[in-house]
Short mmCIF file of C-alpha atoms and ligand atoms in Angstrom, two decimals:
data_model
loop_
_atom_site.label_atom_id
_atom_site.label_comp_id
_atom_site.label_asym_id
_atom_site.label_seq_id
_atom_site.Cartn_x
_atom_site.Cartn_y
_atom_site.Cartn_z
CA MET A 1 -25.70 -18.69 -39.15
CA SER A 2 -22.96 -17.90 -36.69
CA GLU A 3 -21.66 -20.56 -34.39
CA ASN A 4 -22.24 -20.83 -30.65
CA ILE A 5 -18.92 -19.95 -29.06
CA ILE A 6 -19.60 -19.56 -25.34
CA SER A 7 -22.48 -21.06 -23.53
CA VAL A 8 -23.18 -20.61 -19.83
CA SER A 9 -25.56 -23.06 -18.24
CA HIS A 10 -27.19 -22.84 -14.80
CA LEU A 11 -24.15 -20.99 -13.47
CA GLU A 12 -24.16 -20.25 -9.73
CA LYS A 13 -21.49 -18.52 -7.69
CA SER A 14 -21.38 -17.86 -3.97
CA PHE A 15 -18.75 -16.20 -1.85
CA GLY A 16 -19.24 -17.85 1.52
CA GLY A 17 -22.94 -17.48 2.23
CA ASN A 18 -23.34 -14.64 -0.24
CA GLN A 19 -24.88 -15.89 -3.47
CA VAL A 20 -23.72 -13.56 -6.21
CA LEU A 21 -24.84 -15.38 -9.39
CA ARG A 22 -28.08 -17.36 -9.63
CA ASP A 23 -28.96 -19.76 -12.40
CA ILE A 24 -27.26 -17.79 -15.19
CA ASP A 25 -28.08 -19.08 -18.68
CA PHE A 26 -26.53 -17.34 -21.56
CA LYS A 27 -25.13 -17.96 -25.03
CA ALA A 28 -22.75 -15.95 -27.19
CA TYR A 29 -22.32 -16.54 -30.92
CA THR A 30 -19.31 -15.68 -33.06
CA GLY A 31 -19.29 -11.99 -33.90
CA ASP A 32 -21.63 -11.09 -31.06
CA VAL A 33 -20.89 -7.84 -29.26
CA ILE A 34 -22.78 -8.11 -26.02
CA SER A 35 -22.99 -5.32 -23.48
CA ILE A 36 -23.65 -6.39 -19.91
CA ILE A 37 -25.28 -3.67 -17.85
CA GLY A 38 -26.68 -3.50 -14.35
CA SER A 39 -26.22 -1.72 -11.07
CA SER A 40 -23.20 -2.10 -8.83
CA GLY A 41 -22.96 -5.44 -7.09
CA SER A 42 -25.31 -7.19 -9.52
CA GLY A 43 -22.61 -9.75 -10.37
CA LYS A 44 -21.40 -8.53 -13.79
CA SER A 45 -17.71 -8.76 -12.99
CA THR A 46 -18.18 -12.11 -11.28
CA LEU A 47 -19.85 -13.48 -14.43
CA LEU A 48 -16.93 -12.37 -16.63
CA ARG A 49 -14.42 -13.68 -14.12
CA CYS A 50 -16.17 -17.06 -14.06
CA ILE A 51 -16.04 -17.21 -17.86
CA ASN A 52 -12.28 -16.56 -17.72
CA GLN A 53 -11.98 -18.94 -14.74
CA LEU A 54 -10.45 -16.30 -12.49
CA GLU A 55 -13.32 -17.39 -10.22
CA LYS A 56 -14.40 -21.01 -10.00
CA PRO A 57 -18.19 -21.38 -10.32
CA THR A 58 -19.98 -22.94 -7.36
CA SER A 59 -22.14 -24.95 -9.75
CA GLY A 60 -23.27 -24.99 -13.34
CA ALA A 61 -21.18 -25.25 -16.47
CA ILE A 62 -19.48 -23.09 -19.09
CA PHE A 63 -18.93 -24.43 -22.60
CA PHE A 64 -16.47 -23.15 -25.19
CA HIS A 65 -17.29 -24.47 -28.66
CA GLY A 66 -19.39 -27.08 -26.90
CA LYS A 67 -16.58 -28.27 -24.60
CA ASN A 68 -17.00 -27.98 -20.85
CA ILE A 69 -14.14 -25.78 -19.69
CA GLN A 70 -14.11 -27.41 -16.26
CA ASP A 71 -13.49 -30.91 -17.59
CA PRO A 72 -10.26 -32.36 -16.19
CA GLY A 73 -8.68 -32.77 -19.63
CA PHE A 74 -9.52 -29.23 -20.79
CA SER A 75 -6.48 -26.98 -21.24
CA LEU A 76 -7.25 -23.84 -19.28
CA SER A 77 -4.11 -22.18 -20.54
CA ALA A 78 -5.03 -22.59 -24.22
CA TYR A 79 -8.60 -21.54 -23.45
CA ARG A 80 -7.52 -18.36 -21.70
CA ALA A 81 -5.33 -17.46 -24.66
CA LYS A 82 -8.48 -17.72 -26.81
CA VAL A 83 -10.68 -15.84 -24.36
CA GLY A 84 -8.83 -12.70 -23.33
CA MET A 85 -9.72 -10.24 -20.61
CA VAL A 86 -9.40 -6.48 -20.31
CA PHE A 87 -9.57 -5.14 -16.78
CA GLN A 88 -10.91 -1.94 -15.31
CA ASN A 89 -7.50 -1.19 -13.79
CA PHE A 90 -5.53 -2.19 -16.91
CA ASN A 91 -3.20 -4.50 -14.97
CA LEU A 92 -0.35 -4.02 -17.41
CA PHE A 93 2.76 -5.91 -16.33
CA ASN A 94 4.63 -3.18 -14.48
CA ASN A 95 8.04 -4.75 -14.95
CA LEU A 96 7.73 -4.95 -18.73
CA SER A 97 7.76 -2.38 -21.50
CA VAL A 98 4.73 -1.77 -23.69
CA LEU A 99 6.14 -4.08 -26.36
CA GLN A 100 7.13 -6.82 -23.91
CA ASN A 101 3.64 -6.67 -22.39
CA CYS A 102 2.32 -7.77 -25.77
CA VAL A 103 5.11 -10.29 -26.42
CA VAL A 104 5.42 -12.30 -23.20
CA GLY A 105 2.14 -14.19 -23.55
CA GLN A 106 2.76 -15.08 -27.18
CA VAL A 107 6.19 -16.48 -26.35
CA LYS A 108 5.31 -18.30 -23.12
CA VAL A 109 1.79 -19.51 -23.86
CA LEU A 110 1.64 -19.80 -27.65
CA ASN A 111 5.33 -20.76 -27.97
CA ARG A 112 5.92 -18.27 -30.76
CA ASP A 113 9.51 -17.30 -31.33
CA HIS A 114 10.49 -13.89 -30.12
CA GLY A 115 10.79 -12.29 -33.58
CA THR A 116 7.36 -13.43 -34.76
CA ALA A 117 5.82 -12.34 -31.46
CA ALA A 118 7.43 -8.90 -31.60
CA LYS A 119 6.25 -8.42 -35.17
CA ARG A 120 2.69 -9.37 -34.28
CA ALA A 121 2.80 -7.14 -31.19
CA LEU A 122 3.96 -4.20 -33.29
CA GLU A 123 1.16 -4.70 -35.83
CA ILE A 124 -1.43 -4.63 -33.08
CA LEU A 125 0.13 -1.75 -31.18
CA GLU A 126 -0.01 0.12 -34.48
CA LYS A 127 -3.75 -0.59 -34.69
CA VAL A 128 -4.43 0.81 -31.23
CA GLY A 129 -2.16 3.78 -31.91
CA MET A 130 0.53 2.86 -29.40
CA SER A 131 3.41 1.80 -31.65
CA GLN A 132 5.38 4.91 -30.76
CA TYR A 133 5.49 3.95 -27.11
CA ILE A 134 6.91 0.43 -27.36
CA GLU A 135 9.79 1.22 -25.02
CA ALA A 136 7.74 2.95 -22.35
CA LYS A 137 6.97 1.30 -19.05
CA PRO A 138 3.33 1.27 -17.87
CA ALA A 139 4.10 3.89 -15.21
CA GLN A 140 5.12 6.31 -17.96
CA ILE A 141 1.91 6.39 -20.03
CA SER A 142 -1.59 7.74 -19.42
CA GLY A 143 -4.63 5.72 -18.41
CA GLY A 144 -6.15 5.74 -21.87
CA GLN A 145 -2.85 4.64 -23.35
CA LYS A 146 -2.53 1.88 -20.75
CA GLN A 147 -5.94 0.54 -21.59
CA ARG A 148 -5.14 0.54 -25.31
CA VAL A 149 -1.97 -1.43 -24.57
CA ALA A 150 -3.98 -3.81 -22.39
CA ILE A 151 -6.33 -4.39 -25.31
CA ALA A 152 -3.32 -4.94 -27.59
CA ARG A 153 -1.87 -7.42 -25.09
CA ALA A 154 -5.08 -9.46 -25.23
CA LEU A 155 -5.33 -9.16 -29.03
CA ALA A 156 -1.75 -10.34 -29.49
CA MET A 157 -2.89 -13.80 -28.38
CA ASP A 158 -5.22 -13.88 -31.43
CA PRO A 159 -8.25 -14.49 -29.25
CA GLU A 160 -11.71 -15.51 -30.41
CA VAL A 161 -13.44 -13.69 -27.57
CA LEU A 162 -12.51 -10.65 -25.53
CA LEU A 163 -14.05 -9.94 -22.15
CA PHE A 164 -14.04 -6.32 -21.05
CA ASP A 165 -14.78 -5.44 -17.42
CA GLU A 166 -15.68 -1.74 -17.30
CA PRO A 167 -12.70 -0.83 -19.50
CA THR A 168 -13.33 2.91 -19.28
CA SER A 169 -14.50 3.30 -15.68
CA ALA A 170 -11.08 4.13 -14.26
CA LEU A 171 -10.31 6.69 -16.97
CA ASP A 172 -10.47 10.46 -16.93
CA PRO A 173 -13.41 11.58 -19.11
CA GLU A 174 -11.18 12.91 -21.89
CA MET A 175 -9.57 9.49 -22.32
CA VAL A 176 -12.75 7.45 -22.53
CA GLY A 177 -13.24 8.24 -26.21
CA GLU A 178 -9.90 6.87 -27.42
CA VAL A 179 -10.57 3.51 -25.76
CA LEU A 180 -14.18 3.29 -26.95
CA ASN A 181 -12.96 4.06 -30.48
CA VAL A 182 -10.57 1.12 -30.39
CA MET A 183 -13.35 -1.11 -29.07
CA GLY A 184 -15.72 0.09 -31.79
CA THR A 185 -13.19 -0.81 -34.45
CA LEU A 186 -12.73 -4.25 -32.91
CA ALA A 187 -16.48 -4.80 -32.84
CA LYS A 188 -16.66 -4.07 -36.57
CA SER A 189 -13.80 -6.47 -37.26
CA GLY A 190 -16.03 -9.35 -36.19
CA LEU A 191 -14.36 -10.18 -32.86
CA THR A 192 -16.74 -11.65 -30.31
CA MET A 193 -16.92 -9.27 -27.34
CA LEU A 194 -18.56 -9.33 -23.93
CA VAL A 195 -18.43 -5.86 -22.44
CA VAL A 196 -19.47 -4.92 -18.92
CA THR A 197 -20.08 -1.21 -19.20
CA HIS A 198 -21.86 1.83 -17.89
CA GLU A 199 -21.43 3.58 -21.26
CA MET A 200 -25.00 3.44 -22.50
CA ASP A 201 -24.14 5.08 -25.83
CA PHE A 202 -21.60 2.36 -26.52
CA ALA A 203 -24.09 -0.33 -25.51
CA ARG A 204 -26.76 1.13 -27.76
CA GLU A 205 -24.64 1.87 -30.83
CA VAL A 206 -21.93 -0.78 -30.90
CA SER A 207 -23.42 -3.92 -29.40
CA ASN A 208 -25.94 -6.19 -31.07
CA ARG A 209 -27.24 -7.51 -27.74
CA ILE A 210 -27.61 -6.13 -24.27
CA VAL A 211 -27.83 -8.21 -21.12
CA PHE A 212 -29.30 -6.55 -18.05
CA MET A 213 -28.34 -8.10 -14.72
CA ASP A 214 -29.78 -7.42 -11.32
CA GLU A 215 -29.03 -9.15 -8.02
CA GLY A 216 -27.23 -12.04 -9.64
CA VAL A 217 -29.79 -12.92 -12.30
CA ILE A 218 -30.12 -12.03 -15.97
CA VAL A 219 -33.31 -10.03 -16.03
CA GLU A 220 -33.40 -9.23 -19.70
CA ASP A 221 -31.40 -10.23 -22.77
CA ALA A 222 -32.43 -8.25 -25.84
CA THR A 223 -31.34 -6.16 -28.81
CA PRO A 224 -30.46 -2.52 -28.07
CA GLU A 225 -33.73 -1.32 -29.65
CA GLU A 226 -35.87 -3.64 -27.53
CA MET A 227 -33.89 -2.84 -24.41
CA PHE A 228 -33.90 0.94 -24.73
CA VAL A 229 -37.18 1.52 -26.50
CA ASN A 230 -39.33 -1.20 -25.13
CA PRO A 231 -37.89 -2.92 -22.06
CA LYS A 232 -40.06 -5.78 -20.84
CA SER A 233 -39.16 -5.86 -17.18
CA GLU A 234 -40.02 -3.22 -14.59
CA ARG A 235 -36.55 -3.63 -13.12
CA THR A 236 -34.95 -2.82 -16.48
CA LYS A 237 -37.13 0.24 -16.86
CA ALA A 238 -36.24 1.46 -13.37
CA PHE A 239 -32.51 0.96 -14.03
CA LEU A 240 -32.56 2.72 -17.40
CA ASN A 241 -34.61 5.59 -15.98
CA ARG A 242 -32.13 6.12 -13.22
CA PHE A 243 -29.48 6.34 -15.92
CA ARG A 244 -31.36 8.83 -18.04
CA ASN A 245 -31.99 11.11 -15.08
CA ARG A 246 -28.37 11.21 -14.00
CA MET B 1 57.74 -6.37 22.33
CA PRO B 2 55.16 -3.60 21.68
CA THR B 3 54.06 -1.68 24.76
CA THR B 4 51.26 0.76 23.86
CA PHE B 5 47.87 0.04 22.32
CA PHE B 6 48.87 1.46 18.96
CA GLU B 7 52.11 -0.44 18.87
CA TRP B 8 50.22 -3.66 19.49
CA VAL B 9 47.72 -2.81 16.77
CA LEU B 10 50.54 -2.11 14.33
CA PHE B 11 52.31 -5.26 15.42
CA PHE B 12 49.28 -7.45 14.72
CA ALA B 13 48.44 -5.65 11.50
CA ASP B 14 51.95 -6.27 10.29
CA LYS B 15 52.49 -9.81 11.55
CA TYR B 16 48.96 -11.14 11.10
CA GLY B 17 47.78 -9.00 8.18
CA LEU B 18 47.49 -11.93 5.81
CA TYR B 19 45.85 -13.97 8.51
CA PHE B 20 43.15 -11.32 9.00
CA LEU B 21 42.66 -11.02 5.25
CA GLN B 22 42.22 -14.75 4.91
CA GLY B 23 39.66 -14.71 7.69
CA ALA B 24 37.82 -11.80 6.11
CA GLY B 25 37.89 -13.60 2.76
CA THR B 26 36.39 -16.73 4.28
CA THR B 27 33.76 -14.66 6.05
CA LEU B 28 32.81 -12.93 2.80
CA LEU B 29 32.76 -16.21 0.91
CA ILE B 30 30.46 -17.92 3.41
CA ALA B 31 28.23 -14.86 3.70
CA SER B 32 27.88 -14.39 -0.08
CA PHE B 33 27.37 -18.07 -0.79
CA GLY B 34 24.88 -18.37 2.07
CA THR B 35 22.96 -15.28 0.99
CA ILE B 36 22.70 -16.30 -2.66
CA THR B 37 21.84 -19.93 -1.95
CA GLY B 38 19.50 -18.83 0.82
CA LEU B 39 17.76 -16.48 -1.61
CA ALA B 40 17.35 -19.30 -4.10
CA ILE B 41 15.92 -21.57 -1.40
CA GLY B 42 13.66 -18.78 -0.18
CA LEU B 43 12.31 -18.03 -3.67
CA VAL B 44 11.55 -21.68 -4.39
CA VAL B 45 9.84 -22.12 -1.01
CA ALA B 46 7.83 -18.93 -1.45
CA VAL B 47 6.72 -19.81 -4.99
CA LEU B 48 5.67 -23.32 -3.94
CA ARG B 49 3.84 -21.98 -0.91
CA THR B 50 1.82 -19.63 -3.13
CA VAL B 51 0.63 -22.35 -5.55
CA PRO B 52 -3.13 -22.03 -5.25
CA ILE B 53 -4.98 -25.11 -4.00
CA GLU B 54 -8.44 -25.16 -5.59
CA ALA B 55 -11.47 -26.95 -4.19
CA ASN B 56 -11.86 -28.96 -7.41
CA ASP B 57 -8.19 -29.95 -7.80
CA PRO B 58 -7.47 -33.69 -7.94
CA ALA B 59 -6.82 -35.18 -4.49
CA PRO B 60 -3.14 -36.16 -4.97
CA ARG B 61 -2.29 -32.62 -6.01
CA LYS B 62 -4.15 -31.18 -3.03
CA ILE B 63 -2.41 -33.55 -0.62
CA PHE B 64 1.00 -32.90 -2.17
CA TYR B 65 0.78 -29.13 -1.84
CA THR B 66 -0.81 -29.28 1.61
CA VAL B 67 2.02 -31.50 2.89
CA ILE B 68 4.60 -29.25 1.22
CA ARG B 69 3.13 -26.21 2.93
CA TRP B 70 3.35 -27.94 6.30
CA ILE B 71 6.95 -28.94 5.75
CA PHE B 72 7.90 -25.42 4.70
CA VAL B 73 6.17 -23.81 7.67
CA ALA B 74 8.00 -26.21 10.01
CA TYR B 75 11.32 -25.46 8.29
CA ILE B 76 10.83 -21.71 8.53
CA GLU B 77 9.68 -21.76 12.15
CA ILE B 78 12.47 -24.06 13.34
CA PHE B 79 15.31 -22.21 11.65
CA ARG B 80 14.05 -18.78 12.58
CA GLY B 81 13.22 -19.87 16.09
CA THR B 82 16.64 -21.23 17.10
CA PRO B 83 20.05 -19.49 17.21
CA MET B 84 22.40 -20.21 14.33
CA ILE B 85 25.18 -20.99 16.80
CA VAL B 86 23.09 -23.87 18.16
CA GLN B 87 22.08 -24.98 14.65
CA SER B 88 25.78 -25.16 13.79
CA MET B 89 26.51 -27.48 16.70
CA VAL B 90 23.51 -29.70 16.04
CA ILE B 91 24.11 -29.99 12.30
CA TYR B 92 27.89 -30.36 12.42
CA TYR B 93 28.10 -32.89 15.24
CA GLY B 94 24.70 -34.44 14.55
CA SER B 95 25.50 -35.23 10.93
CA ALA B 96 28.67 -37.03 12.02
CA GLU B 97 26.96 -38.91 14.83
CA LEU B 98 23.73 -39.89 13.08
CA TRP B 99 24.82 -40.48 9.50
CA GLY B 100 28.58 -40.74 9.85
CA LEU B 101 28.91 -37.74 7.54
CA ASP B 102 32.43 -36.40 7.63
CA MET B 103 31.74 -32.81 6.60
CA SER B 104 34.62 -30.37 6.71
CA PRO B 105 33.84 -27.33 8.89
CA MET B 106 33.75 -25.22 5.71
CA THR B 107 31.19 -27.46 3.99
CA ALA B 108 29.11 -27.47 7.15
CA ALA B 109 29.38 -23.69 7.35
CA LEU B 110 28.19 -23.18 3.77
CA PHE B 111 25.29 -25.54 4.39
CA ILE B 112 24.27 -24.02 7.72
CA VAL B 113 24.33 -20.41 6.59
CA SER B 114 22.42 -21.26 3.38
CA ILE B 115 19.68 -23.21 5.08
CA ASN B 116 19.39 -20.67 7.89
CA THR B 117 19.21 -17.74 5.46
CA GLY B 118 16.73 -19.70 3.33
CA ALA B 119 14.24 -19.69 6.17
CA TYR B 120 14.42 -15.91 6.50
CA MET B 121 14.43 -15.38 2.73
CA ALA B 122 11.34 -17.55 2.34
CA GLU B 123 9.40 -15.16 4.53
CA ILE B 124 10.93 -12.09 2.87
CA ALA B 125 10.12 -13.46 -0.59
CA ARG B 126 6.59 -14.39 0.43
CA GLY B 127 6.09 -10.86 1.69
CA GLY B 128 7.44 -9.54 -1.60
CA ILE B 129 5.12 -11.75 -3.61
CA ILE B 130 1.94 -10.93 -1.73
CA SER B 131 2.75 -7.22 -1.82
CA ILE B 132 2.40 -7.27 -5.63
CA ASP B 133 -1.04 -6.17 -6.79
CA LYS B 134 -3.35 -9.15 -7.36
CA GLY B 135 -4.22 -7.68 -10.75
CA GLN B 136 -0.73 -8.50 -12.04
CA TYR B 137 -1.29 -12.17 -11.27
CA GLU B 138 -4.79 -12.20 -12.73
CA ALA B 139 -3.70 -10.46 -15.93
CA ALA B 140 -1.00 -13.09 -16.47
CA GLN B 141 -3.48 -15.88 -15.76
CA SER B 142 -6.02 -14.28 -18.09
CA ILE B 143 -3.71 -14.67 -21.08
CA GLY B 144 -3.02 -18.29 -20.18
CA MET B 145 0.25 -18.15 -18.28
CA THR B 146 0.76 -20.91 -15.70
CA HIS B 147 1.51 -20.25 -12.03
CA THR B 148 5.22 -20.86 -12.57
CA GLN B 149 5.37 -18.66 -15.68
CA THR B 150 3.45 -15.92 -13.90
CA MET B 151 5.80 -16.08 -10.95
CA LEU B 152 8.97 -16.25 -13.04
CA HIS B 153 8.23 -13.55 -15.59
CA ILE B 154 5.80 -11.17 -13.88
CA ILE B 155 5.63 -11.43 -10.10
CA LEU B 156 9.19 -12.32 -9.01
CA PRO B 157 10.93 -9.57 -11.04
CA GLN B 158 8.71 -7.01 -9.34
CA ALA B 159 8.92 -8.68 -5.93
CA LEU B 160 12.72 -8.93 -6.13
CA ARG B 161 13.00 -5.24 -6.78
CA ASN B 162 10.87 -4.53 -3.73
CA ILE B 163 12.73 -6.91 -1.42
CA LEU B 164 16.22 -5.94 -2.55
CA PRO B 165 16.78 -3.87 0.63
CA SER B 166 15.82 -6.86 2.77
CA ILE B 167 18.09 -9.14 0.77
CA GLY B 168 20.96 -6.70 1.34
CA ASN B 169 20.10 -6.64 5.00
CA GLU B 170 20.36 -10.43 5.17
CA PHE B 171 23.76 -10.24 3.52
CA VAL B 172 25.01 -7.79 6.13
CA VAL B 173 23.56 -9.92 8.93
CA ASN B 174 25.32 -12.94 7.45
CA ILE B 175 28.70 -11.18 7.35
CA LYS B 176 28.36 -10.54 11.06
CA ASP B 177 26.71 -13.80 12.05
CA THR B 178 29.22 -16.10 10.36
CA SER B 179 31.31 -15.27 13.43
CA VAL B 180 29.31 -17.84 15.38
CA LEU B 181 30.75 -20.53 13.12
CA ASN B 182 33.99 -20.35 15.11
CA VAL B 183 32.32 -22.90 17.43
CA ILE B 184 32.78 -25.51 14.72
CA SER B 185 36.29 -24.25 13.92
CA VAL B 186 35.55 -22.56 10.62
CA THR B 187 38.54 -20.35 9.86
CA GLU B 188 36.52 -17.20 9.35
CA LEU B 189 37.49 -13.76 10.66
CA PHE B 190 36.42 -14.28 14.26
CA PHE B 191 38.17 -17.63 14.56
CA MET B 192 41.37 -16.23 13.06
CA SER B 193 41.24 -13.27 15.43
CA LYS B 194 40.72 -15.49 18.43
CA SER B 195 43.77 -17.59 17.66
CA ALA B 196 45.92 -14.55 16.93
CA ALA B 197 44.82 -12.90 20.17
CA GLY B 198 45.31 -16.10 22.15
CA THR B 199 48.95 -16.42 21.07
CA TYR B 200 49.88 -13.09 22.75
CA MET B 201 46.93 -12.82 25.16
CA ARG B 202 46.09 -9.40 23.63
CA TYR B 203 42.33 -9.55 23.11
CA PHE B 204 41.45 -5.87 23.03
CA GLU B 205 43.98 -4.88 20.36
CA VAL B 206 43.22 -7.80 18.07
CA PHE B 207 39.46 -7.50 18.31
CA PHE B 208 39.75 -3.78 17.73
CA ILE B 209 41.28 -4.61 14.36
CA THR B 210 38.62 -7.30 13.79
CA CYS B 211 35.92 -4.79 14.58
CA VAL B 212 37.29 -2.36 11.99
CA ILE B 213 37.46 -5.11 9.36
CA TYR B 214 33.87 -6.21 9.99
CA PHE B 215 32.74 -2.62 9.73
CA VAL B 216 34.61 -2.03 6.47
CA LEU B 217 33.04 -5.20 5.05
CA THR B 218 29.46 -4.40 6.02
CA PHE B 219 29.81 -0.73 5.11
CA SER B 220 31.16 -1.47 1.62
CA VAL B 221 28.50 -4.08 1.02
CA THR B 222 25.77 -1.66 2.09
CA ARG B 223 27.10 1.00 -0.31
CA ILE B 224 27.37 -1.43 -3.21
CA LEU B 225 23.83 -2.67 -2.62
CA LEU B 226 22.50 0.88 -2.51
CA PHE B 227 24.14 1.48 -5.86
CA ILE B 228 22.62 -1.68 -7.34
CA GLU B 229 19.21 -0.69 -5.98
CA LYS B 230 19.46 2.66 -7.71
CA LYS B 231 20.48 0.97 -10.96
CA MET B 232 17.56 -1.43 -10.73
CA ARG B 233 15.07 1.36 -10.30
CA GLY B 234 15.77 1.92 -13.97
CA SER B 235 15.73 4.91 -16.19
CA GLU B 236 12.95 7.43 -15.81
CA SER B 237 12.75 8.24 -19.49
CA PHE B 238 12.04 6.33 -22.68
CA VAL B 239 12.33 6.93 -26.37
CA ILE B 240 9.34 7.46 -28.64
CA HIS B 241 9.91 5.88 -32.02
CA GLY B 242 9.09 7.43 -35.36
CA SER B 243 7.14 10.64 -35.71
CA GLN B 244 4.38 10.81 -38.32
CA THR B 245 6.54 12.64 -40.82
CA VAL B 246 10.01 11.36 -40.01
CA PRO B 247 9.71 7.64 -39.24
CA HIS B 248 13.25 7.24 -38.00
CA ALA B 249 13.09 10.23 -35.66
CA VAL B 250 13.14 9.54 -31.95
CA ILE B 251 11.63 11.71 -29.26
CA LYS B 252 12.59 11.52 -25.61
CA GLY B 253 9.61 10.86 -23.41
CA GLY B 254 9.64 11.44 -19.68
CA ALA B 255 8.02 9.89 -16.62
CA ARG B 256 4.49 10.94 -15.81
N1 LIG C 301 -13.76 -12.17 -4.05
C1 LIG C 301 -14.96 -11.88 -3.48
N2 LIG C 301 -15.22 -12.29 -2.21
C2 LIG C 301 -16.40 -12.02 -1.64
N3 LIG C 301 -17.41 -11.34 -2.23
C3 LIG C 301 -17.22 -10.91 -3.48
C4 LIG C 301 -15.99 -11.15 -4.18
N4 LIG C 301 -16.07 -10.61 -5.41
C5 LIG C 301 -17.30 -10.06 -5.48
N5 LIG C 301 -17.98 -10.24 -4.34
C6 LIG C 301 -19.36 -9.78 -4.07
O1 LIG C 301 -20.15 -10.21 -5.14
C7 LIG C 301 -21.14 -9.24 -5.46
C8 LIG C 301 -21.09 -8.96 -6.95
O2 LIG C 301 -19.85 -8.37 -7.26
P1 LIG C 301 -19.42 -7.97 -8.72
O3 LIG C 301 -18.09 -7.38 -8.62
O4 LIG C 301 -19.61 -9.13 -9.62
O5 LIG C 301 -20.50 -6.88 -9.09
P2 LIG C 301 -20.53 -5.90 -10.34
O6 LIG C 301 -21.85 -6.07 -10.96
O7 LIG C 301 -19.34 -6.11 -11.18
O8 LIG C 301 -20.48 -4.49 -9.64
P3 LIG C 301 -19.69 -3.15 -10.09
O9 LIG C 301 -20.54 -2.45 -11.08
O10 LIG C 301 -19.59 -2.38 -8.81
O11 LIG C 301 -18.36 -3.56 -10.61
C9 LIG C 301 -20.86 -8.04 -4.59
O12 LIG C 301 -21.78 -8.04 -3.54
C10 LIG C 301 -19.47 -8.27 -4.07
O13 LIG C 301 -19.34 -7.76 -2.78
MG1 LIG C 302 -17.57 -4.98 -11.58
#
């Protein structure tokens, strides 16, 4: 039995009068690879950003190993180190080299000494195939390479969960594969992953669960087989059909 | 006694050369000190003004940062909205009158230029900070860095690079504007010139020399800053380490 790692309970989020998330209930267990799909504006990014606390929920609660992350005594900094985020636009630190991008968090947040941090960063950059570029600045590498470094930066914190927000959407088609490969390897390694994606092949083959969101609610939460072969909701069917006919 | 313009200029250059140099030195000292201290003040003010206040923060924290923001806005508006020459009078004479502070003109000058520049730098730095892509801030937050760490290690280095031209501009403005400090008898270049000119009642010749000195100062500073800016833009190439077959080989990579 794997352990419940993240649990979202009655989460609501509004921007002004615009309610973006409604009564979201959702649990992730260790080793889960969950794809979150849904049309544009359905609230997928907002859900991930609430989990990482880049957005503060309007109401509801999020638990990490059973602890409410909004409790006053909860260390957000330590939590964020454990729950990393990979962005659509990479957001590599532009003033730092590839290596430093993967070192700075370890040194400042985890208080590792510089040598240990650099060694760990190198190991991980090796894994994502970027160890040759440690001296390059973000502006000097391609989109696919940037995203692999961004993944390495998150991994360097030794996280328990990684959140991916459309990690391949800003990439040229020929670079999508290299990033999905890295993510596939991570999924096999047992890392818990929440992936907002429009890559249906990835969702079907790599994830063990798919969450379909529409207009701020979770419409369906099922295994890939159930979701693709036998979706329960009409809304899910309509969404998947639109995808197939594209 | 000299008779022509050039003779007078030569006369002053010869007789008062050291005097002018001392004045120029004082001017440079006040301007550099004021610019650097002002930059430090500006950065601190800008960083504190950008601390996010969240709806669910504890009340004391909210009140603290709200009050701080008000104080900083007042500071910036007051010092940018009044002439430095008037600030000098108010601070120099006011500090003596109100608190019995016996500041030397030089101490007062360093204080006035710093605090005045700080107000401008605070706005420049704030502009620099908010011009950095929000994603940089979020990425730092997402790996657990605090606001201060994010500012110090990610945002400010990038913002500083962007605002370097404005910082240089402030420096040049300060070299020129320290001249107003002659009203509180600071022995900077303008004050020195005035007393030299007064001795012989030759204002045009002396201030012609003064003009040239100011120009040489600002022009050199501008050039030096341009050079630093270029340096800070950094190298356009990097080295790729270790090929598959020859691990110690290095390959030069270029900018994309
Ligand atoms: N900071 C914000 N302020 C106001 N409205 C916002 C903000 N962020 C998101 N929204 C709104 O919330 C809704 C959901 O946005 P969100 O980005 O979560 O959707 P999404 O499912 O990720 O869509 P996409 O596939 O286009 O990325 C949208 O209507 C959007 O306009
Ligand atoms: Mg989105």
